[in-house]
Coordinates of C-alpha atoms in Angstrom, one line a residue:
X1 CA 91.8 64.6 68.7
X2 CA 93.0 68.0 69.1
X3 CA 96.3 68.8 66.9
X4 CA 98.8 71.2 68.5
X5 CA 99.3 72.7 64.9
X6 CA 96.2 74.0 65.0
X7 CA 97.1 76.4 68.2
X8 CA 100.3 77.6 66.7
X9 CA 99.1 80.7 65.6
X10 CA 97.2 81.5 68.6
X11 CA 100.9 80.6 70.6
X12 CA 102.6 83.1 68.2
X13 CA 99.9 86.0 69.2
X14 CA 100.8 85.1 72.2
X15 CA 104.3 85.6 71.8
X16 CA 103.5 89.1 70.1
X17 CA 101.8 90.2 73.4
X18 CA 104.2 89.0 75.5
X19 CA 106.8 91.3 73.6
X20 CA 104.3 94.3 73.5
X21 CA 104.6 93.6 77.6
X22 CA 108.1 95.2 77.2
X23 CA 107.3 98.7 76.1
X24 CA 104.2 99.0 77.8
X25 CA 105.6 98.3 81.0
X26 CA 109.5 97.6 81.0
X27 CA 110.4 101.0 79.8
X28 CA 108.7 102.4 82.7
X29 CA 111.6 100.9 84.8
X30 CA 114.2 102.7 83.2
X31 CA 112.8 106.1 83.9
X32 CA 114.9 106.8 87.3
X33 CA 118.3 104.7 86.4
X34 CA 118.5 107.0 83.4
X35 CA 117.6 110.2 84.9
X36 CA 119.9 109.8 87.3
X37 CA 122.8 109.0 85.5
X38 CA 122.2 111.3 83.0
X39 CA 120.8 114.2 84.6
X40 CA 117.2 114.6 82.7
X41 CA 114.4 115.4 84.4
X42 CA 111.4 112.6 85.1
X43 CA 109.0 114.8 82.7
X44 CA 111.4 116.4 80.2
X45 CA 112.6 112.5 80.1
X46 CA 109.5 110.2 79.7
X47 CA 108.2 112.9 76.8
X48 CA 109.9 110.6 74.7
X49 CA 107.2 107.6 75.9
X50 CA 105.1 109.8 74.4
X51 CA 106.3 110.6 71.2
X52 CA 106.9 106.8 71.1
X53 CA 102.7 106.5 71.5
X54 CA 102.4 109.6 68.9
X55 CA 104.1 107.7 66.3
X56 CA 102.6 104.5 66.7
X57 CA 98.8 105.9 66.5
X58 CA 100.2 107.6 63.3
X59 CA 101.3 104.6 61.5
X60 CA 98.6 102.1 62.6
X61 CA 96.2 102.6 59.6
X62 CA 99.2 102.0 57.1
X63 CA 100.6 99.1 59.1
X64 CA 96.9 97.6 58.7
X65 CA 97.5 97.8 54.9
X66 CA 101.3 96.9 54.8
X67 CA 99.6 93.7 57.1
X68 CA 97.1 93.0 54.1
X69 CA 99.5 93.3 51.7
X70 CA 102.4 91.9 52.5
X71 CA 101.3 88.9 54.9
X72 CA 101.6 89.0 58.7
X73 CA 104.3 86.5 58.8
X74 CA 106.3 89.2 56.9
X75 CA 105.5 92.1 58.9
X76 CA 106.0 90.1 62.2
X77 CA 109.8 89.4 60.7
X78 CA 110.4 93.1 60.3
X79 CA 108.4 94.1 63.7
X80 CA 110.7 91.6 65.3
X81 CA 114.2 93.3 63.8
X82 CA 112.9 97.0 64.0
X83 CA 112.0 96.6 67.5
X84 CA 115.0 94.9 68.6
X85 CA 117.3 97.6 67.1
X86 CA 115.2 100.5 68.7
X87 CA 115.7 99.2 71.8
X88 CA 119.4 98.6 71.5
X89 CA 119.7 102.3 70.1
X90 CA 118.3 103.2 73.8
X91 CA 121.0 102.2 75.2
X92 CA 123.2 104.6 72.9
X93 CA 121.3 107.7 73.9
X94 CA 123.4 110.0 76.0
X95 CA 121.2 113.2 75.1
X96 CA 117.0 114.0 75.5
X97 CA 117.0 114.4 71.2
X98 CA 118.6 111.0 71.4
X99 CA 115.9 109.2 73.3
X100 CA 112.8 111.1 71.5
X101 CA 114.1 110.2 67.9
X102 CA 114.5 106.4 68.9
X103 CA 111.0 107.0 70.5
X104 CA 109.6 107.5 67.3
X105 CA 111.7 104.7 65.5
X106 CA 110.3 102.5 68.0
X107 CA 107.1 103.2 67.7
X108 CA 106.6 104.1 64.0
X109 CA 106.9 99.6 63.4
X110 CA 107.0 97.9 66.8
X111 CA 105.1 98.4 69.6
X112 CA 101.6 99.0 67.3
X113 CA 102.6 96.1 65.1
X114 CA 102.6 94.0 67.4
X115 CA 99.2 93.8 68.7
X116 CA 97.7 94.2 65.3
X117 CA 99.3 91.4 64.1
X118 CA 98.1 89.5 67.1
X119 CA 94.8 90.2 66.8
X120 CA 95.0 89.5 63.0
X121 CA 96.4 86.2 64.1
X122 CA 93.7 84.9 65.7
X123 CA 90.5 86.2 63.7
X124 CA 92.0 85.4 60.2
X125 CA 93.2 81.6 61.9
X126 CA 90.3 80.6 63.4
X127 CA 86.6 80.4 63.4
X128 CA 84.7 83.2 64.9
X129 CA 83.7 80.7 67.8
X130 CA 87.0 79.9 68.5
X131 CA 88.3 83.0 67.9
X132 CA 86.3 84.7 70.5
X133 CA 87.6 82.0 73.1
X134 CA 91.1 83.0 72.1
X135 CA 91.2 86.6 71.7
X136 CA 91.2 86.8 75.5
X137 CA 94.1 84.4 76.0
X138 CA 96.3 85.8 73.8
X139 CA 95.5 89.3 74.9
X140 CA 96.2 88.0 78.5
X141 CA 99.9 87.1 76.6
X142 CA 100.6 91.2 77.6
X143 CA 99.5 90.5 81.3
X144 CA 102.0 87.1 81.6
X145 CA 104.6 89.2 79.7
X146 CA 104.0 92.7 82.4
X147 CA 104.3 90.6 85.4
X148 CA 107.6 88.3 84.1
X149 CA 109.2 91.8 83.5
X150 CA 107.7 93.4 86.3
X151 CA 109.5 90.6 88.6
X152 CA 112.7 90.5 86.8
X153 CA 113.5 93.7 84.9
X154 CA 113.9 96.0 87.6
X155 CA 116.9 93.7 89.4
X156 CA 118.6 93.4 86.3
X157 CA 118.6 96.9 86.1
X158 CA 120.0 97.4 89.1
X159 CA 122.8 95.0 88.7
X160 CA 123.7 95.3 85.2
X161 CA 123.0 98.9 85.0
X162 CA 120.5 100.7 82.4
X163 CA 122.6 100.4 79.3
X164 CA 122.6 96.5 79.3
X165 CA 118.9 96.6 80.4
X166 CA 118.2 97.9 77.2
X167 CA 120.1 95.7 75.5
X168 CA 118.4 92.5 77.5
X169 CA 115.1 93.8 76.3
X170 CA 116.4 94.4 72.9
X171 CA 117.1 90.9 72.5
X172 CA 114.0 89.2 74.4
X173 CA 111.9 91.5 72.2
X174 CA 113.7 89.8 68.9
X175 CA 113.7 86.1 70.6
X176 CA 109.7 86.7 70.8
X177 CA 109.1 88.1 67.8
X178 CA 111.0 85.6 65.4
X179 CA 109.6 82.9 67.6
X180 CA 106.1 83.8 66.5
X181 CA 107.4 83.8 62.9
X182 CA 108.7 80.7 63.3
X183 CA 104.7 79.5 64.5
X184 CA 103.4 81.2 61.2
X185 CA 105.5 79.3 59.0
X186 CA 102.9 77.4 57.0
X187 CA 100.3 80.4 57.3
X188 CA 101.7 83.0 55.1
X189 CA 98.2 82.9 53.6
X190 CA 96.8 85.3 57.4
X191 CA 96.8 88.7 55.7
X192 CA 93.9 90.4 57.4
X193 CA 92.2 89.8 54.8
X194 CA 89.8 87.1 56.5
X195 CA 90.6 84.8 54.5
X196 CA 92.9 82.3 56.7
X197 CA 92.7 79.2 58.1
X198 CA 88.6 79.5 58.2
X199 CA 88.8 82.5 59.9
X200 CA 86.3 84.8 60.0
X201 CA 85.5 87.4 57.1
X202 CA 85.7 90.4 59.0
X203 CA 84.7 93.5 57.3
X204 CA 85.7 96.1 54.3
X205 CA 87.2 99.5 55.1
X206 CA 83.6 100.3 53.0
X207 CA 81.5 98.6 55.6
X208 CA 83.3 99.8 58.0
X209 CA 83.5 103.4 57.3
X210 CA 79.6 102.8 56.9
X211 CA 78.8 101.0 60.1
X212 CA 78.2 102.6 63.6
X213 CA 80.3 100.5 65.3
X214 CA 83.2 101.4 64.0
X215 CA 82.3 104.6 65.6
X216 CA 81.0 103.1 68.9
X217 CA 84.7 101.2 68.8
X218 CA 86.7 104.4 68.4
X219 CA 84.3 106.3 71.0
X220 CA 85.4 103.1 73.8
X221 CA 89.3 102.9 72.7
X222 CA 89.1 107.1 73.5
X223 CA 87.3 106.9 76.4
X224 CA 89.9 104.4 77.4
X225 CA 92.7 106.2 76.7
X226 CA 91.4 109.1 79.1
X227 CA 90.6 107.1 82.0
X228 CA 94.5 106.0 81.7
X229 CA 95.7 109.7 81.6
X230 CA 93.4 110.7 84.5
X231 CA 94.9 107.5 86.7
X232 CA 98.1 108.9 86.6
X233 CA 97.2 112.5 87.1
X234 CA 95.8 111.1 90.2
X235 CA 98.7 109.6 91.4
X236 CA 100.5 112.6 91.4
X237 CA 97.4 114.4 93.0
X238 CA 97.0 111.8 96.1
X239 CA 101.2 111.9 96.6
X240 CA 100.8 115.9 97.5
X241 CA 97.9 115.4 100.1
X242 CA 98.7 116.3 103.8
X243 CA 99.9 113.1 105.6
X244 CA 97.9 113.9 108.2
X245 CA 94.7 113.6 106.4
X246 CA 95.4 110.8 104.7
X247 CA 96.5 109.2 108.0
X248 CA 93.2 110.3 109.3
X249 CA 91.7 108.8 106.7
X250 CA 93.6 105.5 107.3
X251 CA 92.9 105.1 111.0
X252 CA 89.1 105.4 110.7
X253 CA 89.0 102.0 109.0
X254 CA 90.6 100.8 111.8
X255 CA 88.8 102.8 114.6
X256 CA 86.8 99.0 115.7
X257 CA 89.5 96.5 115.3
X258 CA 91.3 97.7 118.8
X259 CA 90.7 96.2 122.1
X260 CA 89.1 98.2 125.1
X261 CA 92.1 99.3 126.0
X262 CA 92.4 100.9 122.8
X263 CA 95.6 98.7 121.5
X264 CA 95.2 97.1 117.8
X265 CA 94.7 93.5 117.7
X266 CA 96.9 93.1 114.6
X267 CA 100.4 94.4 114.7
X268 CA 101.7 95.6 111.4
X269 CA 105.3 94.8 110.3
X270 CA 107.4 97.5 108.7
X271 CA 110.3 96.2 106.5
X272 CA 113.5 98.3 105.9
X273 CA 112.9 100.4 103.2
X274 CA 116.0 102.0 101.2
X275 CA 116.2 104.6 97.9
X276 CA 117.5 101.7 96.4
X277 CA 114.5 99.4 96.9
X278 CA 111.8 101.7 96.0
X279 CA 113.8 102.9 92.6
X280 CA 113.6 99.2 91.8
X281 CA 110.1 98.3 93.1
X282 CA 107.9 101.1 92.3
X283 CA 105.1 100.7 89.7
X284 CA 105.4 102.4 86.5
X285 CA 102.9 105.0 87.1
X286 CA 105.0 105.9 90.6
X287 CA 107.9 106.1 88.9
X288 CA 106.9 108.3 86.1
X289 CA 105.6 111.3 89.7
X290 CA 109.3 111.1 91.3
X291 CA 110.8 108.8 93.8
X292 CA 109.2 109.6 97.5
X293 CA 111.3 110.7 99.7
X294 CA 112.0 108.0 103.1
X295 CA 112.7 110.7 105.8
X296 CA 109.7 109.8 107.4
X297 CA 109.1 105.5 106.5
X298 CA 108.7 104.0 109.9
X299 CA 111.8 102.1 110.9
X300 CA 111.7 98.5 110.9
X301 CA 110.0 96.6 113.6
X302 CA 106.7 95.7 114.2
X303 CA 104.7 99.0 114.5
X304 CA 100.8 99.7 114.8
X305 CA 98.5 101.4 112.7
X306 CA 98.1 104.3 115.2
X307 CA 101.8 104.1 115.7
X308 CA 102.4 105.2 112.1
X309 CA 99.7 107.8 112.0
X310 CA 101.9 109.3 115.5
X311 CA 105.2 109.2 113.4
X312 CA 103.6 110.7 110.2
X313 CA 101.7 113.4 111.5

């Protein structure tokens, strides 16, 4: 019979990557509403993003041993409060030194401590045969979490405004957070130690230091972290190409599905498109290269392929 007790910690890990969801990608959506109102420029502005990332990679190898010491239960508590009020002090900024201090607040015990103590969760709760089923449930908690703010965020923004935005996520981010403390209560023995519910040992910062994968891990997370910077160097790259390669480009893919009398078999329907709805439906990674421009979207109305390269050249 399975126990629903025994998942609890896996639910609160959960919870921790669900909140994690909010500053990895609902911050993104405050980049133009802010800007705008305030005047900042997109680069000068999202500088603060990071020296939000800065000060988390700092204080990740100390949080690891505040974690140990001090019980993850504990340091999900704190997370939960410290995150919640450096979101809320967001929405106080008025000036670029404003946002880049609460960047660092943020990031020094929130947004790292999170998924530490999720992963903590689960390999100090749980066998290592179980653990390795978990691990990528929970860690899919951030994916659930990116798409429920992804759908929701950006129309709250707009109606509410940015201020209250940041006060929304401030207290989402403190809901999640103390929920998943509330799922460890009983488990104040997981402290990274590997010594939790039969969890698995794990290693020593000895054997660590002395093991090559250690190394091979580091090498992987880096590697990682420069495919994500070239991605969005590429974005702004693509956005500055002539339109009338890239429409080129597009109609050769499309060169065979026409009829011989050289008409497209599929129309292609063109919906209204406004400043307003691409400020609040761009992806992060868009928003972070500038709003486009819609002097030359095709007007509504159901338009071919070869139509739009015509317009766009």
């Amino acid at each position: 019979m399975v126990h629903l007790r025994e998942y609890r910690p896996a639910l609160a890990a959960f919870l921790l990557m669900m909140a994690m969801s909010l500053t990895t990608t609902g911050l993104s959506f405050f980049v133009g509403p802010v800007c705008a109102e305030l005047g900042f420029g997109r680069g000068a502005f999202t500088v603060y993003y990071s020296i939000l990332t800065a000060a988390g990679t700092l204080a990740s190898p100390f949080l690891g041993q505040l974690i140990q010491s001090r019980g993850v239960r504990t340091v999900a508590v704190v997370s939960a409060l410290w995150g919640a009020a450096g979101l809320l002090g967001f929405s106080l900024c008025r000036f670029l030194w404003m946002f880049y201090l609460t960047g660092a607040f943020l990031g020094l015990f929130a947004t790292a401590c999170v998924s530490l103590c999720a992963g903590i969760i689960v390999q100090t709760s749980y066998h290592i045969e179980r653990a390795s089923r978990l691990t990528g449930i929970v860690m899919a908690g951030s994916g659930v979490g990116g798409m429920l703010v992804s759908l929701l965020l950006p129309g709250l923004i707009v109606r509410l405004g940015w201020r209250a935005g940041y006060r929304l996520t401030a207290l989402v981010w403190l809901i999640l957070g103390l929920s998943a403390a509330w799922l460890l209560e009983g488990s104040a023995q997981i402290s990274g130690a590997g010594e939790g519910q039969g969890g698995s040992r794990g290693m020593t910062r000895r054997e660590a230091l002395g093991s090559g994968r250690l190394y091979l891990l580091i090498l992987v997370i880096f590697l990682c972290g420069i495919i994500t910077v070239l991605g969005i160097l590429n974005v702004r790259m693509f956005r500055q190409l002539n339109r009338r390669e890239e429409a080129e480009m597009a109609i050769s893919f499309t060169e065979d599905a026409t009829t011989p009398m050289g008409d497209p078999l599929i129309p292609v329907e063109i919906p209204a498109v406004t400043e307003e709805v691409l400020e609040a439906t761009l992806p992060p990674m868009i928003l972070e290269s500038g709003i486009p421009s819609v002097e030359n979207v095709p007007e509504p109305g159901a338009m071919s392929l070869q139509d739009i390269y015509q317009k766009n050249i």
